[in-house]
Coordinates of C-alpha atoms and ligand atoms in Angstrom, one line a residue:
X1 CA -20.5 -8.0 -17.8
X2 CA -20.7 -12.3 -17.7
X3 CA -24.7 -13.0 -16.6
X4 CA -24.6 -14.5 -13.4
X5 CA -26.8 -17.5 -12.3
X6 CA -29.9 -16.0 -11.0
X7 CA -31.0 -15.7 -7.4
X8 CA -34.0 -18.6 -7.4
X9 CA -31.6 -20.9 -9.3
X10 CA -28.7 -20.3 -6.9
X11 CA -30.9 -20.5 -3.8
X12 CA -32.0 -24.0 -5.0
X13 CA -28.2 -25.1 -5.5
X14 CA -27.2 -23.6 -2.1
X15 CA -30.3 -25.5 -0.3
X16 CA -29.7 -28.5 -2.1
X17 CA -25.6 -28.4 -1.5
X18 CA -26.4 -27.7 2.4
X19 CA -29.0 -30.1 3.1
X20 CA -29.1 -33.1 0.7
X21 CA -25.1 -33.8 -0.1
X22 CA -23.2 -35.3 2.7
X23 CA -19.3 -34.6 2.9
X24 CA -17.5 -37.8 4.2
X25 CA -15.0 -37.8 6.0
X26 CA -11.4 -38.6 4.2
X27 CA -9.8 -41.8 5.1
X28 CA -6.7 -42.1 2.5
X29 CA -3.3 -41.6 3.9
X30 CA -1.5 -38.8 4.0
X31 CA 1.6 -40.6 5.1
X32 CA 5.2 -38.8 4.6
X33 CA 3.9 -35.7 3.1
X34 CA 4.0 -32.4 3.9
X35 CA 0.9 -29.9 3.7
X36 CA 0.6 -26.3 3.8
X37 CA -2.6 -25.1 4.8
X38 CA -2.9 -21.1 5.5
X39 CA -5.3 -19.3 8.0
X40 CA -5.2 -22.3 9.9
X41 CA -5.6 -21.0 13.0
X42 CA -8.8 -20.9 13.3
X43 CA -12.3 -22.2 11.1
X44 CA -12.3 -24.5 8.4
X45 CA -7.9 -24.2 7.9
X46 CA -7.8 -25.3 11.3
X47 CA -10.2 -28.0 11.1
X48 CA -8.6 -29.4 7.6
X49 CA -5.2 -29.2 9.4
X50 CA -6.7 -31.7 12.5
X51 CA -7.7 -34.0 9.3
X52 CA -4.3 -34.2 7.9
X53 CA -3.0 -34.5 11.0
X54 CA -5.5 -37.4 12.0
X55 CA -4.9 -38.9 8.4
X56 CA -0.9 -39.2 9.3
X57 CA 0.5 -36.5 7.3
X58 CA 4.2 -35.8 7.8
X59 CA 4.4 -32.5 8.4
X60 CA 1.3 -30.2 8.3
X61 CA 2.7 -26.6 8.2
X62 CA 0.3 -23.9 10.5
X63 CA 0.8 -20.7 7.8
X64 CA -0.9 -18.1 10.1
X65 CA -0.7 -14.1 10.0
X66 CA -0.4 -14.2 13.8
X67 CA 2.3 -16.6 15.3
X68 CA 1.1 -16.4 18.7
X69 CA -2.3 -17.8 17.2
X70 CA -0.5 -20.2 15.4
X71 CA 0.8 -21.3 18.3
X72 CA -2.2 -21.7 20.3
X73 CA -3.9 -23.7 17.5
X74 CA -0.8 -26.0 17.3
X75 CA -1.5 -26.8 20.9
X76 CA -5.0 -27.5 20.2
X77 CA -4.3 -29.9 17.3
X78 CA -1.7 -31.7 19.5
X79 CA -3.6 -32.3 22.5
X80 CA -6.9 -33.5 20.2
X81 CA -5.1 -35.9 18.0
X82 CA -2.1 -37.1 20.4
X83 CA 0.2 -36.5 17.4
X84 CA 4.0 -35.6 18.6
X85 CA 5.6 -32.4 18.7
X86 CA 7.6 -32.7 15.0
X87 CA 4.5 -33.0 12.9
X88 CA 2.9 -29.4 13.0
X89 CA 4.8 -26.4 12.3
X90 CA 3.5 -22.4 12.9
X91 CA 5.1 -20.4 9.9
X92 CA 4.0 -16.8 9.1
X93 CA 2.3 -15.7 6.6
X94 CA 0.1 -12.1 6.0
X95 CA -1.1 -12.5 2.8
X96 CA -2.1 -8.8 3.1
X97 CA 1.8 -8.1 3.2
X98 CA 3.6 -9.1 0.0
X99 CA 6.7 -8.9 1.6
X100 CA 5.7 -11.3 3.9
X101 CA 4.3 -13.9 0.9
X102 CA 7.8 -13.9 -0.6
X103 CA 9.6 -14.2 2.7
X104 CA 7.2 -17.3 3.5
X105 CA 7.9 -19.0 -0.4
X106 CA 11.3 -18.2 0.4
X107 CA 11.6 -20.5 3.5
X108 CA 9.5 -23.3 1.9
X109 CA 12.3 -23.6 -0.7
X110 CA 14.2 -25.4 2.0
X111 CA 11.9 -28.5 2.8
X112 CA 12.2 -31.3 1.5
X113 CA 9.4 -31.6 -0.1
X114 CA 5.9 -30.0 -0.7
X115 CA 2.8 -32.5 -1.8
X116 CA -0.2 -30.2 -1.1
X117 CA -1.1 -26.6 -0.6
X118 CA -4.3 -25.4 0.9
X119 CA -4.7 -22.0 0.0
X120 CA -7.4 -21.4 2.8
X121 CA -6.9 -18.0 4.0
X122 CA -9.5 -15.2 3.6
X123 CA -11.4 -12.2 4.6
X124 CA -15.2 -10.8 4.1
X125 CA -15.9 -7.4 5.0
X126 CA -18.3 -4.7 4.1
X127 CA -15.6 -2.1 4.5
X128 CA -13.4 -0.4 2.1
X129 CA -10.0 -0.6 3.1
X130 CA -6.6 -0.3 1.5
X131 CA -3.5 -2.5 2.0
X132 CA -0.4 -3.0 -0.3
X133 CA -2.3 0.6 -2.5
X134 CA -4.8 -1.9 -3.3
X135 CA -8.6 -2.9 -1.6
X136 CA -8.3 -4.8 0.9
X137 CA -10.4 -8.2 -0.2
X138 CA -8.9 -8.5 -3.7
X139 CA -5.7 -8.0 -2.1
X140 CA -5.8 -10.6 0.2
X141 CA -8.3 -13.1 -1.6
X142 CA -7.1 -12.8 -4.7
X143 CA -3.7 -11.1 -5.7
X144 CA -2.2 -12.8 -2.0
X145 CA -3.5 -16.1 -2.7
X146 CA -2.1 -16.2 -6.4
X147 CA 1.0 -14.5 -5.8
X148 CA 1.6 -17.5 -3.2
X149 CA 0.4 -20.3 -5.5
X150 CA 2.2 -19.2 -8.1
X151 CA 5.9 -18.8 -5.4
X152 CA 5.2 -22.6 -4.3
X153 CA 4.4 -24.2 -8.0
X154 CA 8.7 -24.6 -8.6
X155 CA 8.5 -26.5 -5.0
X156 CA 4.9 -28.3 -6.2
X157 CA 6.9 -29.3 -9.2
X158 CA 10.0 -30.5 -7.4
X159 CA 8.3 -32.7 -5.5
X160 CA 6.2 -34.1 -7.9
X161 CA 9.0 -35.0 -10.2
X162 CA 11.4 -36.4 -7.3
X163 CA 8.8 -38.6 -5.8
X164 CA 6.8 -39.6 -9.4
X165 CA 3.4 -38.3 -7.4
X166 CA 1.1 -35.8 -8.2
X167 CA 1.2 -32.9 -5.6
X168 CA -1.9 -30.6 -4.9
X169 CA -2.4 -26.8 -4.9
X170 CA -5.9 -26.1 -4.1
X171 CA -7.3 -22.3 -3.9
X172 CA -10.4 -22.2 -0.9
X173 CA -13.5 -20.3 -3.6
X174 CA -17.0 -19.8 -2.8
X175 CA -20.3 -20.8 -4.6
X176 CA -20.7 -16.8 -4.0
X177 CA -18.8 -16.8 -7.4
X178 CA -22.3 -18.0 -9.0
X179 CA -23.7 -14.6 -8.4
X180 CA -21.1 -12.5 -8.4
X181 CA -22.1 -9.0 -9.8
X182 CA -18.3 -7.7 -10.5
X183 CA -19.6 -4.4 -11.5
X184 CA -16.4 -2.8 -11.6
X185 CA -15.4 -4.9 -14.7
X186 CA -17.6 -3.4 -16.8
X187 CA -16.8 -1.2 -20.1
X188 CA -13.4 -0.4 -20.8
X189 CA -10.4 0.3 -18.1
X190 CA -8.6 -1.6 -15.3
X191 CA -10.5 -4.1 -13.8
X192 CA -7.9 -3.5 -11.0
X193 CA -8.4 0.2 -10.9
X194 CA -12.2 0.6 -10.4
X195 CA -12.1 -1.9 -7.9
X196 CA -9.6 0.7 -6.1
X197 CA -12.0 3.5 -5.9
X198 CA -13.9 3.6 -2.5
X199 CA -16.4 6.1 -4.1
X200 CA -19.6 3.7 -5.4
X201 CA -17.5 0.5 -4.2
X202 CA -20.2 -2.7 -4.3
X203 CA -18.6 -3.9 -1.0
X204 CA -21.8 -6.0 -0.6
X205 CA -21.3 -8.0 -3.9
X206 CA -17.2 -7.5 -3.5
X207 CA -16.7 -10.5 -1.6
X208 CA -18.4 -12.4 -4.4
X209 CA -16.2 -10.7 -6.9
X210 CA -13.3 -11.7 -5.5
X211 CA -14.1 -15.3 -5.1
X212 CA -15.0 -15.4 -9.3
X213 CA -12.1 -13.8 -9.9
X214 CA -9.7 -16.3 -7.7
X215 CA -11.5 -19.1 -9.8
X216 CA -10.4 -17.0 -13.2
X217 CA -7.3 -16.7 -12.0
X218 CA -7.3 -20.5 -10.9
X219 CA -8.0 -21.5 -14.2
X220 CA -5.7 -20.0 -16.4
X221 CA -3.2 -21.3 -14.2
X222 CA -4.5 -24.5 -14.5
X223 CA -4.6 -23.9 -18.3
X224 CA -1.1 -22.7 -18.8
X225 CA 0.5 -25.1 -16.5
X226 CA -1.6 -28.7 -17.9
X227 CA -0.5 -32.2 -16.3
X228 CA 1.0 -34.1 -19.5
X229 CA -2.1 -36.7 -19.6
X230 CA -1.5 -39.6 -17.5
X231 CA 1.6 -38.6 -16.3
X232 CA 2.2 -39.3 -12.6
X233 CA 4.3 -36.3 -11.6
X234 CA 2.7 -33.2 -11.9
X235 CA 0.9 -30.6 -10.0
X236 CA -3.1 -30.4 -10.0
X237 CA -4.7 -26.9 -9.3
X238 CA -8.5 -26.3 -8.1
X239 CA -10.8 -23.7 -7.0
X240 CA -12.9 -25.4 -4.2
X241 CA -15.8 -24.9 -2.2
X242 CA -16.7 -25.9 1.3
X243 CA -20.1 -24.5 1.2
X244 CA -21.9 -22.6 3.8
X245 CA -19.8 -23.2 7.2
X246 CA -20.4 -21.8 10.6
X247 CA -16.6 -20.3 11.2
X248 CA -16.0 -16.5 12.3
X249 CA -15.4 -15.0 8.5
X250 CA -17.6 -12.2 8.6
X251 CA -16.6 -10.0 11.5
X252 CA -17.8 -7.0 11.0
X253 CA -20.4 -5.5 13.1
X254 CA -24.1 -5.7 12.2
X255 CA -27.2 -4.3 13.3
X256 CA -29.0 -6.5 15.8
X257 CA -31.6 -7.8 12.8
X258 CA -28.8 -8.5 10.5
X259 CA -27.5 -10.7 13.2
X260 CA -30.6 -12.4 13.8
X261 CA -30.9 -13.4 10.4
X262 CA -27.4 -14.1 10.0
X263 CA -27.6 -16.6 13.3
X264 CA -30.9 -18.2 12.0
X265 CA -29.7 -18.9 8.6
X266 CA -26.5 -20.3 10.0
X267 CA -28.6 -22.0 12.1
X268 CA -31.1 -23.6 9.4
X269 CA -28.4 -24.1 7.2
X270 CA -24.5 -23.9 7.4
X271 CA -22.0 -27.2 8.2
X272 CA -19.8 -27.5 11.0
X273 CA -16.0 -26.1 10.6
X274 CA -15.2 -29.8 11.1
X275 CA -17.5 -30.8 7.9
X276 CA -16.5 -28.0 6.2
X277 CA -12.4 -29.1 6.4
X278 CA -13.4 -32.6 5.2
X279 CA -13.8 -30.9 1.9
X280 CA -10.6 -29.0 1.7
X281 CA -8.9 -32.3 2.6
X282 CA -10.8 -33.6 -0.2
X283 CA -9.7 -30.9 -3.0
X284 CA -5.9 -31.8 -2.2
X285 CA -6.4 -35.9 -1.4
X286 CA -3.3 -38.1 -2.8
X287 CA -5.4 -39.7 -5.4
X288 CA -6.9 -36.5 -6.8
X289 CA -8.0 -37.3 -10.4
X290 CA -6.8 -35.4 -14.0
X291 CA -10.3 -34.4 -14.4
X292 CA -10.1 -32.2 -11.2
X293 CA -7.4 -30.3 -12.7
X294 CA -8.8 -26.0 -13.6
X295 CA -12.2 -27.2 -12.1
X296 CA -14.4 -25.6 -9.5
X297 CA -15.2 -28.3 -6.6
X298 CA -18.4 -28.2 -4.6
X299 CA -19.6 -31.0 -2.2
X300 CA -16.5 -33.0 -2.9
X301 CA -17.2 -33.2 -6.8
X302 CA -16.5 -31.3 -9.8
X303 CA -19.4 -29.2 -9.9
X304 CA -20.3 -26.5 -13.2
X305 CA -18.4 -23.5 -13.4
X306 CA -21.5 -21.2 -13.9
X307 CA -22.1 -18.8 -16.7
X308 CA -20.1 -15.9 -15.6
X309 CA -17.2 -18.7 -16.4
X310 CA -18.9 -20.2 -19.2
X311 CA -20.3 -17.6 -21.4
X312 CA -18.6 -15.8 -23.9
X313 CA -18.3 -12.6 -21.8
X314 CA -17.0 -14.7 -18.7
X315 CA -14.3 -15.9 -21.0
X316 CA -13.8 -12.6 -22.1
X317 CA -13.7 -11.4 -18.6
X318 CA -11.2 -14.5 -17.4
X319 CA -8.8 -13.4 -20.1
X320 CA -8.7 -9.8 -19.6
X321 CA -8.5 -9.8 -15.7
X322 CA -5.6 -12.6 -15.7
X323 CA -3.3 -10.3 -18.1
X324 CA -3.7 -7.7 -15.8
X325 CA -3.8 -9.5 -12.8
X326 CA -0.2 -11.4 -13.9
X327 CA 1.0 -7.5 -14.7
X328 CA 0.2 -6.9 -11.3
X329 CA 1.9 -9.9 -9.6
X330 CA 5.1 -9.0 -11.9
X331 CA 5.2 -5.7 -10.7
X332 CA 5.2 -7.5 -6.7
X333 CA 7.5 -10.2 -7.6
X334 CA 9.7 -9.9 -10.8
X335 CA 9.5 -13.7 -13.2
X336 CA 6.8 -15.1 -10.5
X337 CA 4.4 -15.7 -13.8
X338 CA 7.6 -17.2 -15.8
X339 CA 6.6 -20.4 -13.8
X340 CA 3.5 -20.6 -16.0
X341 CA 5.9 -20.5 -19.7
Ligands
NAP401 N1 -17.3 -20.0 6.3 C1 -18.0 -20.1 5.1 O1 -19.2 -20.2 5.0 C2 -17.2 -20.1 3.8 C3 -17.9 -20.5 2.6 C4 -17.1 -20.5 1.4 C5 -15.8 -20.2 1.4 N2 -15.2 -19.9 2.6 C6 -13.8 -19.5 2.5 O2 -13.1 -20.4 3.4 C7 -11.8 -19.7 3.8 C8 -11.7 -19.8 5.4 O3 -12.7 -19.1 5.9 P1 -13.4 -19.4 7.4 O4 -14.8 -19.5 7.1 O5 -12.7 -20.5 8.1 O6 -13.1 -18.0 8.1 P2 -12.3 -17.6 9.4 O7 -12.6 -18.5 10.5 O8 -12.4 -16.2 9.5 O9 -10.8 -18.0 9.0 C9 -10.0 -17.2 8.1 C10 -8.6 -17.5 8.2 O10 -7.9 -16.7 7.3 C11 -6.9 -15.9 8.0 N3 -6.5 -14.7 7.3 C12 -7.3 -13.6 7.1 N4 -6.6 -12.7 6.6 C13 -5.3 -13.1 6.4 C14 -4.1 -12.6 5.9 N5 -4.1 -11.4 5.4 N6 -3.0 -13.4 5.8 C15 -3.1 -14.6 6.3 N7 -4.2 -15.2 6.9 C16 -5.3 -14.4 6.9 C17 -7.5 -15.7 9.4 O11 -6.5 -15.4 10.3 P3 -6.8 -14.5 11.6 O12 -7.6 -15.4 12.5 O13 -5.5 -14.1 12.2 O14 -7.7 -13.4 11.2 C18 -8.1 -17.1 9.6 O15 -7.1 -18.0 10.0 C19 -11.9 -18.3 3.3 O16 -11.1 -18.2 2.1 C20 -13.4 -18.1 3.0 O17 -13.6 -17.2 2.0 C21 -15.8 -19.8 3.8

């Protein structure tokens, strides 16, 4: 198992993160180009989506799970920035439904172009669930999320190459990754597999689990599909962070204490949505260096990956889970990894 940071030494990166670094607010253009950002209904997608709008993006595409949501948030973003009707778009998207992830790549093959993905969407829960045979919160946060990076690249690329920009795919993380336990990787067997028994599930460090492993994944696509250096038409991936943000992620219910120390913290310590979408915006800005490129992002910089990346077992770790994680995603969608050769 990788060693995760320890508590005291995560607890003075979160302080410092939430109350000493400021997240400004973007100001480059976003002129003729067209964003997806997904669970953008509501928290921080929502929020980054009023940015793009506000920074003059072309077409910012809603990808919601519930159109009638979508819909609703559309409204909302119209009304608050006075942009006209043709700029956002409600598509769906269930990132919990594979068939849905391919139906959704499947339509974005028919616009024009495609300069940035926000892969926002996400879930927390306590509860062991199953969708698609598998648990619910690797499901959706990380086999959803990659299997639609990995559909949009080919469009990414298109894009990229027609315009001679650089176009964006950035994957929303956590800096719960630093202290991620992933338990269930341990010893021999499929990763995959133990996290599908619901018998001893750690659904309390799960969430955190399944942020590391979205940043693994992240990686050794970022590895496997390098910018040539300096060249102006490629893709750039990145696992970001927002940090601590007051949205509605965690909707389970909790005991009356829980929630009290859930509201103080939040309270004390978490950013606005509205702050919190100023760095997503960030991750996927037009002038978005090289050195971004694989890297974790935290406060609107490229922050340290942490030693369950960085050690020897972490790499171990990163290696073993993307083979089977790509297995998996070939099983889904037939060729979806050939993107990557
Ligand atoms: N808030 C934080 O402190 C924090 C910190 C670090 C990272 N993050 C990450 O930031 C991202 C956004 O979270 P948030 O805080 O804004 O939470 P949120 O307000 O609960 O928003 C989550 C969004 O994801 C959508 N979603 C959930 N399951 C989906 C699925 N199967 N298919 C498609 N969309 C789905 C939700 O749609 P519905 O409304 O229809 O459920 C909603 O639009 C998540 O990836 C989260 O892990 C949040």
């Amino acid at each position: 198992m990788p060693p995760s940071m320890s508590f005291p030494a995560f607890l003075a990166l979160v302080l410092c993160s939430q109350l000493f670094r400021s997240i400004p607010t973007p100001t480059i253009s976003f002129a003729n180009q067209t964003v997806i950002v997904t669970g953008s209904n509501t928290g921080l997608g929502l929020e980054a989506a009023r940015h793009l709008v506000r920074l003059g993006a072309a077409k910012v595409i809603l990808a919601v799970r519930t159109v009638s949501k979508g819909y609703a948030a559309a409204e909302e973003l119209l009304a608050s920035t006075k942009a006209t009707k043709d700029v956002i778009e409600v598509w769906q998207l269930d990132l919990s439904d594979y068939a849905s992830v391919k139906a959704f790549a499947k339509r974005v093959e028919g616009l024009q172009r495609l300069d940035a993905v926000i892969q926002n969407a996400g879930i927390m829960t306590l509860q062991f669930k199953k969708v698609e045979a598998m648990e619910s919160i690797i499901a959706v946060n990380v086999v959803g999320a990659v299997l639609l990076g990995l559909l949009l690249l080919p469009k990414l690329r298109e894009t990229a190459e027609r315009f001679g920009t650089r176009t964006r795919l950035s994957f929303v993380g956590s800096d719960m990754q630093y202290v991620a336990q992933c338990r269930e990787a341990q010893g021999e067997g499929s990763a995959f597999e133990k996290l599908n028994e619901e018998k001893g599930a750690a659904m309390d460090d799960r969430y955190a689990t399944s942020k590391l492993l979205l940043l693994y994944a992240v990686r050794s696509i970022a590895l496997l599909s390098s910018p040539q250096s300096g060249s102006k038409s490629s893709v750039l991936i990145n696992c970001m962070t927002p940090g601590l943000c007051k949205s509605s992620l965690f909707r389970d219910d909790l005991s009356f204490i829980l929630r009290t120390l859930q509201g103080f913290m939040m309270t004390l310590l978490a950013r606005s949505t509205e702050v919190g979408g100023r760095a997503l915006v960030d991750a996927v800005r037009p002038d978005l260096g090289e050195e971004t490129h694989g890297a974790f992002l935290m406060d609107c910089r490229v922050a340290d990956n942490g030693t369950s990346v960085d050690s020897v077992e972490g790499k171990k770790l990163q290696e073993r889970f993307t083979k089977e994680l790509f297995e998996r995603l070939e099983e889904i969608s037939p060729g979806v990894t050939s993107v990557l050769h």
